[in-house]
Amino acid sequence: MTKLTVLGTGYLGATHAACMAELGHEVLGVDIDEGKIAKLQEGQVPFFEPELEEVLQRNIKAGRLRFSTSYREAAEWGTAHFLCVGTPQKRGEYAADLRYVESVIDELAPHITEPAVIYGKSTVPVGTAARLGARARALSPAGAQLEVAWNPEFLREGFAVGDTLHPDRLVVGIDPQRPGRAEELSREIYATAIAAQTPFLVTDLATAELVKVAANAFLATKISFINAMAELCEAADADVTVLADAIGHDARIGRRFLNAGLGFGGGCLPKDIRAFMARAGELQAHQALTFLREVDNVNMRRRTRMVELTRETFDGSLIGTRLAVLGAAFKPDSDDVRDSPALNVAGQLQLQGANVTVYDPQAMDNARVLFPTLEYATSLTEACEGADAVLVLTEWQQFRDLDPADLAELVRGTRVLDGRNCLDAQRWTAAGWTYRGLGRY
Ligand code: UDX
């Protein structure tokens, strides 16, 4: 088993640290945020992610996982270091902000005196790994014995533990000019997944970096494609949900990620496609990705359309209406509200004069911080009581399971707006509700 460190214990890092320990490795998680480290060391996960807390606690107890704020300790502990810090969008620009990634290299490399490998997992602009490699070698007493490889992460929030323990593929980019121990060591670390026949692809650094952004760009494009079809369905009185089912039966297309609705948000897809466009521009290849600008535009238009649809339901004015917004997280099984379409729509509705009350099973605290001016209910019932319309903007199972007859008792107006096409339209209509969905008549 390998002694390894995980640098940065946010969403990605905390999950990676806990899951690597679960595989039997001896793991040290490192972060500069003392509060976060103290929490994790006590077995508490600072965000909502199914299964993660159990895995964390089990491995701390077993003595395979601990946390620290010291980079010196990290350098002394591990022969493999996983770089998991964030690469947010720069303020006022499309490009990614690499300051955290660079600072980890600057803090760690000077303490590394023995041969070691740093595996980058963060999503970075292509070319970053090669640059960081040169920087690390220059700063470290180990010099050329310190390798930088790239091992992109594909985990989805809400399924982070499963995606890390049972990935659908593993990609490791190594510097072809400097073949060292990076491939061999990664095969040892991921031996369990490799034994389970997980595809293991070894590439050069640039390809590994591009794999990640290309995958996210494809997923974003798939969602915006079906949302563009939703716009057409609205114009032609057709039904996008049936259209998605029908084209999805073609194995070349596939039904997954063809759910039309409010579109994508979260901490990854929006910023990643923008950083990808920015990087393509720097490489004089901007034409290759101009379509992503349209992908972004289609995505943002859905939010506006949702507001319009709500206004249409009230004959053109939202002033004085009481609206229950169900969902604040950018997707179900998450408490993440970064670039959340649900909250964005709730905010716009309020600006147009509606009284908006929001309820979400997990994301209330984060939502309050981001949108303090919205009203928040402590339960679904409280949010819907006396409402003139109910808007389902994140498809939590609890909302999918709602009984329209029961809910009709609570509200003032039986209007339901389905921003995620996750409700059974016929059932709601049969129970006396006026049902409206995106991309449906
Ligand atoms: C994504 C990628 O899936 C993951 O591989 C990558 O590592 C990080 O970014 P995540 O942000 O957790 O993961 O969310 P994902 O499940 O991909 O959903 C992204 C957004 O797309 C959500 O807002 C979701 O509601 C939306 N979506 C997804 C749709 O609107 N329609 C769909 O059919 C699928």
GROMACS .gro file of N, CA and C in nm, residues 186-318:
model
  399
  186SER      N    1   0.113   0.495  -1.024
  186SER     CA    2  -0.032   0.512  -1.036
  186SER      C    3  -0.101   0.377  -1.054
  187ARG      N    4  -0.034   0.284  -1.121
  187ARG     CA    5  -0.092   0.149  -1.135
  187ARG      C    6  -0.103   0.080  -1.000
  188GLU      N    7  -0.004   0.107  -0.913
  188GLU     CA    8  -0.011   0.049  -0.777
  188GLU      C    9  -0.127   0.112  -0.699
  189ILE      N   10  -0.138   0.244  -0.708
  189ILE     CA   11  -0.241   0.314  -0.631
  189ILE      C   12  -0.381   0.271  -0.676
  190TYR      N   13  -0.400   0.254  -0.805
  190TYR     CA   14  -0.533   0.220  -0.858
  190TYR      C   15  -0.547   0.071  -0.889
  191ALA      N   16  -0.466  -0.012  -0.819
  191ALA     CA   17  -0.465  -0.156  -0.849
  191ALA      C   18  -0.605  -0.219  -0.841
  192THR      N   19  -0.684  -0.177  -0.744
  192THR     CA   20  -0.817  -0.238  -0.726
  192THR      C   21  -0.904  -0.212  -0.848
  193ALA      N   22  -0.907  -0.088  -0.894
  193ALA     CA   23  -0.989  -0.055  -1.011
  193ALA      C   24  -0.935  -0.124  -1.137
  194ILE      N   25  -0.804  -0.130  -1.148
  194ILE     CA   26  -0.744  -0.194  -1.267
  194ILE      C   27  -0.778  -0.343  -1.268
  195ALA      N   28  -0.774  -0.405  -1.149
  195ALA     CA   29  -0.809  -0.548  -1.139
  195ALA      C   30  -0.957  -0.570  -1.178
  196ALA      N   31  -1.039  -0.469  -1.158
  196ALA     CA   32  -1.181  -0.478  -1.194
  196ALA      C   33  -1.205  -0.440  -1.340
  197GLN      N   34  -1.097  -0.442  -1.420
  197GLN     CA   35  -1.106  -0.416  -1.565
  197GLN      C   36  -1.140  -0.272  -1.602
  198THR      N   37  -1.117  -0.177  -1.510
  198THR     CA   38  -1.141  -0.036  -1.545
  198THR      C   39  -1.041   0.006  -1.654
  199PRO      N   40  -1.087   0.063  -1.762
  199PRO     CA   41  -0.993   0.109  -1.865
  199PRO      C   42  -0.891   0.207  -1.806
  200PHE      N   43  -0.765   0.185  -1.834
  200PHE     CA   44  -0.657   0.266  -1.779
  200PHE      C   45  -0.579   0.323  -1.898
  201LEU      N   46  -0.590   0.453  -1.918
  201LEU     CA   47  -0.528   0.514  -2.035
  201LEU      C   48  -0.407   0.598  -1.995
  202VAL      N   49  -0.294   0.568  -2.054
  202VAL     CA   50  -0.175   0.648  -2.028
  202VAL      C   51  -0.154   0.739  -2.148
  203THR      N   52  -0.140   0.868  -2.122
  203THR     CA   53  -0.129   0.965  -2.231
  203THR      C   54  -0.013   1.060  -2.202
  204ASP      N   55   0.007   1.155  -2.291
  204ASP     CA   56   0.100   1.264  -2.260
  204ASP      C   57   0.026   1.365  -2.171
  205LEU      N   58   0.097   1.463  -2.120
  205LEU     CA   59   0.036   1.557  -2.026
  205LEU      C   60  -0.077   1.637  -2.089
  206ALA      N   61  -0.052   1.690  -2.209
  206ALA     CA   62  -0.152   1.778  -2.271
  206ALA      C   63  -0.282   1.702  -2.299
  207THR      N   64  -0.271   1.578  -2.346
  207THR     CA   65  -0.393   1.501  -2.376
  207THR      C   66  -0.473   1.477  -2.248
  208ALA      N   67  -0.403   1.443  -2.140
  208ALA     CA   68  -0.474   1.418  -2.014
  208ALA      C   69  -0.548   1.543  -1.968
  209GLU      N   70  -0.485   1.658  -1.982
  209GLU     CA   71  -0.551   1.783  -1.942
  209GLU      C   72  -0.674   1.808  -2.029
  210LEU      N   73  -0.658   1.781  -2.159
  210LEU     CA   74  -0.770   1.806  -2.253
  210LEU      C   75  -0.885   1.707  -2.234
  211VAL      N   76  -0.854   1.584  -2.194
  211VAL     CA   77  -0.960   1.484  -2.177
  211VAL      C   78  -1.069   1.539  -2.084
  212LYS      N   79  -1.024   1.599  -1.976
  212LYS     CA   80  -1.120   1.647  -1.876
  212LYS      C   81  -1.209   1.757  -1.932
  213VAL      N   82  -1.149   1.858  -1.992
  213VAL     CA   83  -1.231   1.969  -2.042
  213VAL      C   84  -1.314   1.927  -2.162
  214ALA      N   85  -1.259   1.835  -2.243
  214ALA     CA   86  -1.337   1.787  -2.358
  214ALA      C   87  -1.461   1.711  -2.309
  215ALA      N   88  -1.445   1.630  -2.206
  215ALA     CA   89  -1.559   1.555  -2.153
  215ALA      C   90  -1.666   1.652  -2.102
  216ASN      N   91  -1.624   1.752  -2.027
  216ASN     CA   92  -1.722   1.847  -1.974
  216ASN      C   93  -1.785   1.930  -2.085
  217ALA      N   94  -1.707   1.966  -2.187
  217ALA     CA   95  -1.762   2.042  -2.299
  217ALA      C   96  -1.867   1.957  -2.373
  218PHE      N   97  -1.839   1.829  -2.387
  218PHE     CA   98  -1.935   1.741  -2.455
  218PHE      C   99  -2.066   1.732  -2.376
  219LEU      N  100  -2.054   1.713  -2.245
  219LEU     CA  101  -2.174   1.701  -2.162
  219LEU      C  102  -2.256   1.830  -2.167
  220ALA      N  103  -2.187   1.944  -2.159
  220ALA     CA  104  -2.258   2.072  -2.165
  220ALA      C  105  -2.328   2.087  -2.300
  221THR      N  106  -2.259   2.044  -2.405
  221THR     CA  107  -2.317   2.055  -2.540
  221THR      C  108  -2.440   1.966  -2.553
  222LYS      N  109  -2.432   1.847  -2.495
  222LYS     CA  110  -2.546   1.756  -2.503
  222LYS      C  111  -2.669   1.818  -2.434
  223ILE      N  112  -2.645   1.877  -2.318
  223ILE     CA  113  -2.757   1.940  -2.246
  223ILE      C  114  -2.812   2.059  -2.326
  224SER      N  115  -2.721   2.141  -2.378
  224SER     CA  116  -2.771   2.257  -2.454
  224SER      C  117  -2.835   2.215  -2.584
  225PHE      N  118  -2.792   2.104  -2.642
  225PHE     CA  119  -2.858   2.057  -2.763
  225PHE      C  120  -3.005   2.028  -2.734
  226ILE      N  121  -3.031   1.953  -2.629
  226ILE     CA  122  -3.170   1.918  -2.602
  226ILE      C  123  -3.249   2.042  -2.557
  227ASN      N  124  -3.181   2.136  -2.494
  227ASN     CA  125  -3.252   2.259  -2.456
  227ASN      C  126  -3.279   2.348  -2.577
  228ALA      N  127  -3.194   2.341  -2.679
  228ALA     CA  128  -3.223   2.411  -2.804
  228ALA      C  129  -3.345   2.347  -2.871
  229MET      N  130  -3.352   2.213  -2.864
  229MET     CA  131  -3.469   2.143  -2.918
  229MET      C  132  -3.595   2.183  -2.839
  230ALA      N  133  -3.577   2.208  -2.710
  230ALA     CA  134  -3.690   2.252  -2.627
  230ALA      C  135  -3.742   2.387  -2.678
  231GLU      N  136  -3.651   2.475  -2.717
  231GLU     CA  137  -3.694   2.605  -2.771
  231GLU      C  138  -3.777   2.583  -2.897
  232LEU      N  139  -3.731   2.490  -2.981
  232LEU     CA  140  -3.807   2.461  -3.103
  232LEU      C  141  -3.943   2.399  -3.072
  233CYS      N  142  -3.942   2.309  -2.975
  233CYS     CA  143  -4.069   2.245  -2.937
  233CYS      C  144  -4.168   2.349  -2.887
  234GLU      N  145  -4.117   2.447  -2.811
  234GLU     CA  146  -4.206   2.553  -2.764
  234GLU      C  147  -4.265   2.631  -2.881
  235ALA      N  148  -4.183   2.655  -2.984
  235ALA     CA  149  -4.229   2.732  -3.099
  235ALA      C  150  -4.324   2.651  -3.186
  236ALA      N  151  -4.309   2.518  -3.185
  236ALA     CA  152  -4.385   2.435  -3.280
  236ALA      C  153  -4.492   2.350  -3.210
  237ASP      N  154  -4.516   2.376  -3.083
  237ASP     CA  155  -4.613   2.296  -3.006
  237ASP      C  156  -4.579   2.147  -3.008
  238ALA      N  157  -4.457   2.115  -2.981
  238ALA     CA  158  -4.415   1.974  -2.971
  238ALA      C  159  -4.367   1.949  -2.828
  239ASP      N  160  -4.332   1.822  -2.799
  239ASP     CA  161  -4.296   1.786  -2.662
  239ASP      C  162  -4.153   1.733  -2.658
  240VAL      N  163  -4.064   1.809  -2.594
  240VAL     CA  164  -3.922   1.775  -2.595
  240VAL      C  165  -3.892   1.647  -2.515
  241THR      N  166  -3.973   1.615  -2.417
  241THR     CA  167  -3.944   1.495  -2.337
  241THR      C  168  -3.965   1.369  -2.421
  242VAL      N  169  -4.068   1.372  -2.503
  242VAL     CA  170  -4.093   1.257  -2.591
  242VAL      C  171  -3.986   1.253  -2.701
  243LEU      N  172  -3.952   1.370  -2.751
  243LEU     CA  173  -3.846   1.378  -2.853
  243LEU      C  174  -3.715   1.320  -2.800
  244ALA      N  175  -3.681   1.354  -2.674
  244ALA     CA  176  -3.557   1.303  -2.613
  244ALA      C  177  -3.562   1.150  -2.601
  245ASP      N  178  -3.676   1.099  -2.557
  245ASP     CA  179  -3.689   0.952  -2.547
  245ASP      C  180  -3.668   0.889  -2.684
  246ALA      N  181  -3.729   0.949  -2.784
  246ALA     CA  182  -3.726   0.889  -2.918
  246ALA      C  183  -3.585   0.892  -2.978
  247ILE      N  184  -3.516   1.005  -2.968
  247ILE     CA  185  -3.380   1.007  -3.026
  247ILE      C  186  -3.284   0.930  -2.937
  248GLY      N  187  -3.313   0.925  -2.806
  248GLY     CA  188  -3.225   0.855  -2.711
  248GLY      C  189  -3.218   0.706  -2.735
  249HIS      N  190  -3.318   0.649  -2.800
  249HIS     CA  191  -3.315   0.505  -2.830
  249HIS      C  192  -3.207   0.470  -2.932
  250ASP      N  193  -3.162   0.568  -3.006
  250ASP     CA  194  -3.051   0.546  -3.098
  250ASP      C  195  -2.924   0.534  -3.013
  251ALA      N  196  -2.862   0.416  -3.017
  251ALA     CA  197  -2.747   0.391  -2.929
  251ALA      C  198  -2.634   0.490  -2.954
  252ARG      N  199  -2.628   0.546  -3.075
  252ARG     CA  200  -2.522   0.644  -3.103
  252ARG      C  201  -2.547   0.774  -3.028
  253ILE      N  202  -2.673   0.801  -2.996
  253ILE     CA  203  -2.707   0.925  -2.926
  253ILE      C  204  -2.715   0.898  -2.775
  254GLY      N  205  -2.801   0.804  -2.735
  254GLY     CA  206  -2.811   0.770  -2.592
  254GLY      C  207  -2.900   0.867  -2.518
  255ARG      N  208  -2.976   0.816  -2.422
  255ARG     CA  209  -3.076   0.901  -2.354
  255ARG      C  210  -3.017   0.982  -2.238
  256ARG      N  211  -2.899   0.939  -2.185
  256ARG     CA  212  -2.847   1.008  -2.067
  256ARG      C  213  -2.797   1.150  -2.102
  257PHE      N  214  -2.819   1.241  -2.006
  257PHE     CA  215  -2.781   1.382  -2.026
  257PHE      C  216  -2.860   1.448  -2.138
  258LEU      N  217  -2.980   1.395  -2.163
  258LEU     CA  218  -3.070   1.459  -2.260
  258LEU      C  219  -3.196   1.508  -2.188
  259ASN      N  220  -3.183   1.544  -2.061
  259ASN     CA  221  -3.300   1.597  -1.991
  259ASN      C  222  -3.308   1.747  -2.012
  260ALA      N  223  -3.412   1.787  -2.085
  260ALA     CA  224  -3.432   1.930  -2.108
  260ALA      C  225  -3.488   1.993  -1.982
  261GLY      N  226  -3.454   2.117  -1.961
  261GLY     CA  227  -3.504   2.187  -1.843
  261GLY      C  228  -3.429   2.316  -1.825
  262LEU      N  229  -3.397   2.345  -1.698
  262LEU     CA  230  -3.330   2.472  -1.668
  262LEU      C  231  -3.182   2.474  -1.705
  263GLY      N  232  -3.129   2.358  -1.744
  263GLY     CA  233  -2.991   2.358  -1.791
  263GLY      C  234  -2.889   2.337  -1.683
  264PHE      N  235  -2.762   2.349  -1.722
  264PHE     CA  236  -2.655   2.315  -1.628
  264PHE      C  237  -2.608   2.434  -1.547
  265GLY      N  238  -2.565   2.401  -1.424
  265GLY     CA  239  -2.503   2.500  -1.337
  265GLY      C  240  -2.394   2.429  -1.260
  266GLY      N  241  -2.364   2.478  -1.141
  266GLY     CA  242  -2.266   2.411  -1.057
  266GLY      C  243  -2.127   2.469  -1.070
  267GLY      N  244  -2.035   2.408  -0.997
  267GLY     CA  245  -1.899   2.461  -0.990
  267GLY      C  246  -1.810   2.416  -1.103
  268CYS      N  247  -1.861   2.331  -1.194
  268CYS     CA  248  -1.771   2.277  -1.298
  268CYS      C  249  -1.810   2.317  -1.440
  269LEU      N  250  -1.922   2.264  -1.490
  269LEU     CA  251  -1.950   2.281  -1.633
  269LEU      C  252  -1.944   2.427  -1.680
  270PRO      N  253  -2.014   2.523  -1.613
  270PRO     CA  254  -2.010   2.659  -1.667
  270PRO      C  255  -1.869   2.716  -1.673
  271LYS      N  256  -1.795   2.704  -1.564
  271LYS     CA  257  -1.660   2.766  -1.563
  271LYS      C  258  -1.564   2.690  -1.654
  272ASP      N  259  -1.583   2.559  -1.663
  272ASP     CA  260  -1.488   2.480  -1.744
  272ASP      C  261  -1.503   2.511  -1.893
  273ILE      N  262  -1.626   2.527  -1.941
  273ILE     CA  263  -1.637   2.557  -2.085
  273ILE      C  264  -1.585   2.698  -2.115
  274ARG      N  265  -1.600   2.788  -2.018
  274ARG     CA  266  -1.549   2.924  -2.043
  274ARG      C  267  -1.397   2.925  -2.042
  275ALA      N  268  -1.337   2.855  -1.945
  275ALA     CA  269  -1.190   2.851  -1.940
  275ALA      C  270  -1.134   2.781  -2.065
  276PHE      N  271  -1.208   2.684  -2.116
  276PHE     CA  272  -1.167   2.611  -2.236
  276PHE      C  273  -1.164   2.707  -2.356
  277MET      N  274  -1.269   2.790  -2.366
  277MET     CA  275  -1.272   2.888  -2.476
  277MET      C  276  -1.156   2.987  -2.462
  278ALA      N  277  -1.130   3.031  -2.340
  278ALA     CA  278  -1.022   3.128  -2.318
  278ALA      C  279  -0.888   3.067  -2.360
  279ARG      N  280  -0.868   2.941  -2.322
  279ARG     CA  281  -0.741   2.876  -2.353
  279ARG      C  282  -0.726   2.854  -2.504
  280ALA      N  283  -0.838   2.818  -2.569
  280ALA     CA  284  -0.832   2.799  -2.715
  280ALA      C  285  -0.790   2.929  -2.782
  281GLY      N  286  -0.840   3.041  -2.730
  281GLY     CA  287  -0.802   3.172  -2.784
  281GLY      C  288  -0.652   3.195  -2.772
  282GLU      N  289  -0.598   3.163  -2.655
  282GLU     CA  290  -0.454   3.181  -2.634
  282GLU      C  291  -0.373   3.095  -2.731
  283LEU      N  292  -0.429   2.979  -2.766
  283LEU     CA  293  -0.358   2.887  -2.856
  283LEU      C  294  -0.387   2.916  -3.004
  284GLN      N  295  -0.452   3.029  -3.031
  284GLN     CA  296  -0.493   3.068  -3.168
  284GLN      C  297  -0.586   2.963  -3.229
  285ALA      N  298  -0.663   2.897  -3.147
  285ALA     CA  299  -0.755   2.794  -3.197
  285ALA      C  300  -0.898   2.827  -3.156
  286HIS      N  301  -0.927   2.956  -3.139
  286HIS     CA  302  -1.058   2.994  -3.084
  286HIS      C  303  -1.174   2.947  -3.170
  287GLN      N  304  -1.151   2.940  -3.305
  287GLN     CA  305  -1.261   2.899  -3.393
  287GLN      C  306  -1.314   2.760  -3.360
  288ALA      N  307  -1.224   2.675  -3.312
  288ALA     CA  308  -1.263   2.537  -3.281
  288ALA      C  309  -1.370   2.533  -3.173
  289LEU      N  310  -1.375   2.636  -3.089
  289LEU     CA  311  -1.467   2.630  -2.975
  289LEU      C  312  -1.572   2.741  -2.975
  290THR      N  313  -1.588   2.811  -3.087
  290THR     CA  314  -1.690   2.917  -3.083
  290THR      C  315  -1.828   2.860  -3.055
  291PHE      N  316  -1.850   2.733  -3.091
  291PHE     CA  317  -1.982   2.672  -3.065
  291PHE      C  318  -2.012   2.668  -2.915
  292LEU      N  319  -1.906   2.667  -2.831
  292LEU     CA  320  -1.932   2.661  -2.687
  292LEU      C  321  -1.995   2.789  -2.635
  293ARG      N  322  -1.970   2.899  -2.704
  293ARG     CA  323  -2.035   3.023  -2.665
  293ARG      C  324  -2.187   3.009  -2.684
  294GLU      N  325  -2.225   2.943  -2.791
  294GLU     CA  326  -2.368   2.920  -2.817
  294GLU      C  327  -2.426   2.822  -2.714
  295VAL      N  328  -2.345   2.723  -2.678
  295VAL     CA  329  -2.385   2.628  -2.574
  295VAL      C  330  -2.416   2.703  -2.444
  296ASP      N  331  -2.329   2.796  -2.410
  296ASP     CA  332  -2.346   2.879  -2.291
  296ASP      C  333  -2.472   2.966  -2.304
  297ASN      N  334  -2.490   3.025  -2.422
  297ASN     CA  335  -2.607   3.111  -2.443
  297ASN      C  336  -2.739   3.037  -2.433
  298VAL      N  337  -2.746   2.921  -2.498
  298VAL     CA  338  -2.869   2.840  -2.491
  298VAL      C  339  -2.899   2.811  -2.344
  299ASN      N  340  -2.793   2.774  -2.272
  299ASN     CA  341  -2.810   2.738  -2.132
  299ASN      C  342  -2.866   2.854  -2.049
  300MET      N  343  -2.812   2.973  -2.069
  300MET     CA  344  -2.858   3.087  -1.990
  300MET      C  345  -2.999   3.130  -2.032
  301ARG      N  346  -3.033   3.111  -2.160
  301ARG     CA  347  -3.168   3.150  -2.206
  301ARG      C  348  -3.277   3.070  -2.137
  302ARG      N  349  -3.248   2.947  -2.095
  302ARG     CA  350  -3.350   2.864  -2.029
  302ARG      C  351  -3.399   2.929  -1.899
  303ARG      N  352  -3.306   2.995  -1.832
  303ARG     CA  353  -3.343   3.059  -1.706
  303ARG      C  354  -3.442   3.172  -1.732
  304THR      N  355  -3.412   3.250  -1.837
  304THR     CA  356  -3.500   3.360  -1.874
  304THR      C  357  -3.636   3.305  -1.915
  305ARG      N  358  -3.634   3.196  -1.992
  305ARG     CA  359  -3.760   3.136  -2.040
  305ARG      C  360  -3.847   3.090  -1.922
  306MET      N  361  -3.782   3.038  -1.820
  306MET     CA  362  -3.857   2.991  -1.702
  306MET      C  363  -3.929   3.109  -1.636
  307VAL      N  364  -3.862   3.222  -1.630
  307VAL     CA  365  -3.924   3.341  -1.570
  307VAL      C  366  -4.042   3.386  -1.657
  308GLU      N  367  -4.020   3.385  -1.790
  308GLU     CA  368  -4.129   3.424  -1.883
  308GLU      C  369  -4.249   3.331  -1.869
  309LEU      N  370  -4.221   3.201  -1.861
  309LEU     CA  371  -4.328   3.102  -1.851
  309LEU      C  372  -4.411   3.129  -1.725
  310THR      N  373  -4.342   3.163  -1.617
  310THR     CA  374  -4.413   3.192  -1.492
  310THR      C  375  -4.499   3.317  -1.510
  311ARG      N  376  -4.441   3.416  -1.576
  311ARG     CA  377  -4.517   3.541  -1.597
  311ARG      C  378  -4.640   3.515  -1.684
  312GLU      N  379  -4.620   3.434  -1.788
  312GLU     CA  380  -4.735   3.400  -1.875
  312GLU      C  381  -4.848   3.335  -1.795
  313THR      N  382  -4.809   3.252  -1.699
  313THR     CA  383  -4.909   3.183  -1.617
  313THR      C  384  -4.994   3.282  -1.538
  314PHE      N  385  -4.937   3.400  -1.513
  314PHE     CA  386  -5.011   3.503  -1.440
  314PHE      C  387  -5.051   3.619  -1.531
  315ASP      N  388  -5.075   3.587  -1.656
  315ASP     CA  389  -5.120   3.687  -1.752
  315ASP      C  390  -5.030   3.810  -1.760
  316GLY      N  391  -4.902   3.788  -1.750
  316GLY     CA  392  -4.809   3.897  -1.781
  316GLY      C  393  -4.753   3.975  -1.663
  317SER      N  394  -4.802   3.954  -1.542
  317SER     CA  395  -4.743   4.028  -1.430
  317SER      C  396  -4.728   3.941  -1.305
  318LEU      N  397  -4.612   3.953  -1.245
  318LEU     CA  398  -4.585   3.873  -1.124
  318LEU      C  399  -4.605   3.954  -0.996
   0.00000   0.00000   0.00000
